[in-house]
Tab-separated table of N, CA and C in Angstrom:
chain	number	residue	atom	x	y	z
H	446	MET	N	9.241	6.766	-17.304
H	446	MET	CA	10.649	6.869	-16.892
H	446	MET	C	11.024	8.340	-16.682
H	447	ASP	N	10.568	9.199	-17.578
H	447	ASP	CA	10.887	10.622	-17.473
H	447	ASP	C	10.271	11.223	-16.213
H	448	LEU	N	9.036	10.790	-15.915
H	448	LEU	CA	8.347	11.295	-14.728
H	448	LEU	C	9.079	10.865	-13.462
H	449	TYR	N	9.529	9.623	-13.425
H	449	TYR	CA	10.264	9.113	-12.272
H	449	TYR	C	11.549	9.897	-12.055
H	450	PHE	N	12.247	10.192	-13.141
H	450	PHE	CA	13.506	10.931	-13.048
H	450	PHE	C	13.272	12.326	-12.490
H	451	ARG	N	12.209	12.979	-12.977
H	451	ARG	CA	11.887	14.324	-12.506
H	451	ARG	C	11.504	14.299	-11.026
H	452	PHE	N	10.739	13.286	-10.636
H	452	PHE	CA	10.321	13.135	-9.241
H	452	PHE	C	11.528	12.954	-8.332
H	453	ARG	N	12.471	12.130	-8.758
H	453	ARG	CA	13.686	11.897	-7.969
H	453	ARG	C	14.519	13.161	-7.859
H	454	LEU	N	14.567	13.924	-8.936
H	454	LEU	CA	15.318	15.178	-8.941
H	454	LEU	C	14.736	16.163	-7.932
H	455	ILE	N	13.406	16.236	-7.866
H	455	ILE	CA	12.741	17.127	-6.904
H	455	ILE	C	13.051	16.691	-5.476
H	456	ILE	N	13.002	15.403	-5.207
H	456	ILE	CA	13.284	14.888	-3.862
H	456	ILE	C	14.732	15.158	-3.475
H	457	GLU	N	15.654	14.926	-4.406
H	457	GLU	CA	17.065	15.178	-4.098
H	457	GLU	C	17.327	16.654	-3.853
H	458	SER	N	16.649	17.515	-4.604
H	458	SER	CA	16.791	18.956	-4.392
H	458	SER	C	16.260	19.350	-3.022
H	459	ALA	N	15.120	18.793	-2.642
H	459	ALA	CA	14.530	19.102	-1.339
H	459	ALA	C	15.437	18.635	-0.207
H	460	VAL	N	15.987	17.444	-0.343
H	460	VAL	CA	16.904	16.919	0.673
H	460	VAL	C	18.137	17.811	0.792
H	461	PHE	N	18.652	18.263	-0.341
H	461	PHE	CA	19.828	19.135	-0.335
H	461	PHE	C	19.519	20.470	0.326
H	462	ILE	N	18.357	21.057	-0.029
H	462	ILE	CA	17.979	22.363	0.524
H	462	ILE	C	17.765	22.266	2.031
H	463	ILE	N	17.160	21.166	2.492
H	463	ILE	CA	16.926	20.994	3.928
H	463	ILE	C	18.219	20.612	4.646
H	464	GLY	N	19.016	19.751	4.023
H	464	GLY	CA	20.205	19.222	4.684
H	464	GLY	C	21.391	20.169	4.725
H	465	PHE	N	21.499	21.042	3.733
H	465	PHE	CA	22.682	21.900	3.627
H	465	PHE	C	22.866	22.837	4.822
H	466	PRO	N	21.834	23.586	5.255
H	466	PRO	CA	22.012	24.445	6.434
H	466	PRO	C	22.334	23.635	7.690
H	467	PHE	N	21.776	22.430	7.790
H	467	PHE	CA	22.044	21.573	8.943
H	467	PHE	C	23.515	21.174	8.995
H	468	VAL	N	24.071	20.811	7.839
H	468	VAL	CA	25.491	20.457	7.762
H	468	VAL	C	26.366	21.663	8.093
H	469	LEU	N	26.000	22.835	7.582
H	469	LEU	CA	26.741	24.061	7.888
H	469	LEU	C	26.730	24.331	9.382
H	470	TYR	N	25.576	24.144	10.014
H	470	TYR	CA	25.446	24.370	11.449
H	470	TYR	C	26.316	23.406	12.243
H	471	LYS	N	26.332	22.143	11.838
H	471	LYS	CA	27.170	21.151	12.518
H	471	LYS	C	28.648	21.511	12.383
H	472	LEU	N	29.071	21.911	11.186
H	472	LEU	CA	30.460	22.314	10.970
H	472	LEU	C	30.803	23.541	11.801
H	473	TYR	N	29.886	24.482	11.886
H	473	TYR	CA	30.103	25.698	12.664
H	473	TYR	C	30.262	25.380	14.146
H	474	LYS	N	29.413	24.482	14.662
H	474	LYS	CA	29.527	24.077	16.067
H	474	LYS	C	30.852	23.371	16.320
H	475	LEU	N	31.252	22.503	15.405
H	475	LEU	CA	32.512	21.781	15.531
H	475	LEU	C	33.682	22.761	15.535
H	476	TYR	N	33.620	23.754	14.663
H	476	TYR	CA	34.665	24.775	14.575
H	476	TYR	C	34.759	25.581	15.867
H	477	LYS	N	33.615	25.950	16.440
H	477	LYS	CA	33.617	26.713	17.681
H	477	LYS	C	34.154	25.880	18.842
H	478	ASP	N	33.848	24.590	18.843
H	478	ASP	CA	34.315	23.710	19.917
H	478	ASP	C	35.830	23.537	19.878
H	479	THR	N	36.399	23.502	18.687
H	479	THR	CA	37.846	23.314	18.586
H	479	THR	C	38.600	24.610	18.883
H	480	LYS	N	37.943	25.756	18.719
H	480	LYS	CA	38.606	27.043	18.947
H	480	LYS	C	38.892	27.291	20.424
H	481	LYS	N	37.961	26.868	21.294
H	481	LYS	CA	38.144	27.172	22.724
H	481	LYS	C	38.954	26.150	23.486
């Protein structure tokens, strides 16, 4: 059970690290589109 929890934590961290810049980029594009 402990191993499974640690494994899930690593996967969630990886998803967050990969997904976070992508979300920032999407928000930035949306912001630029509304400005003009």
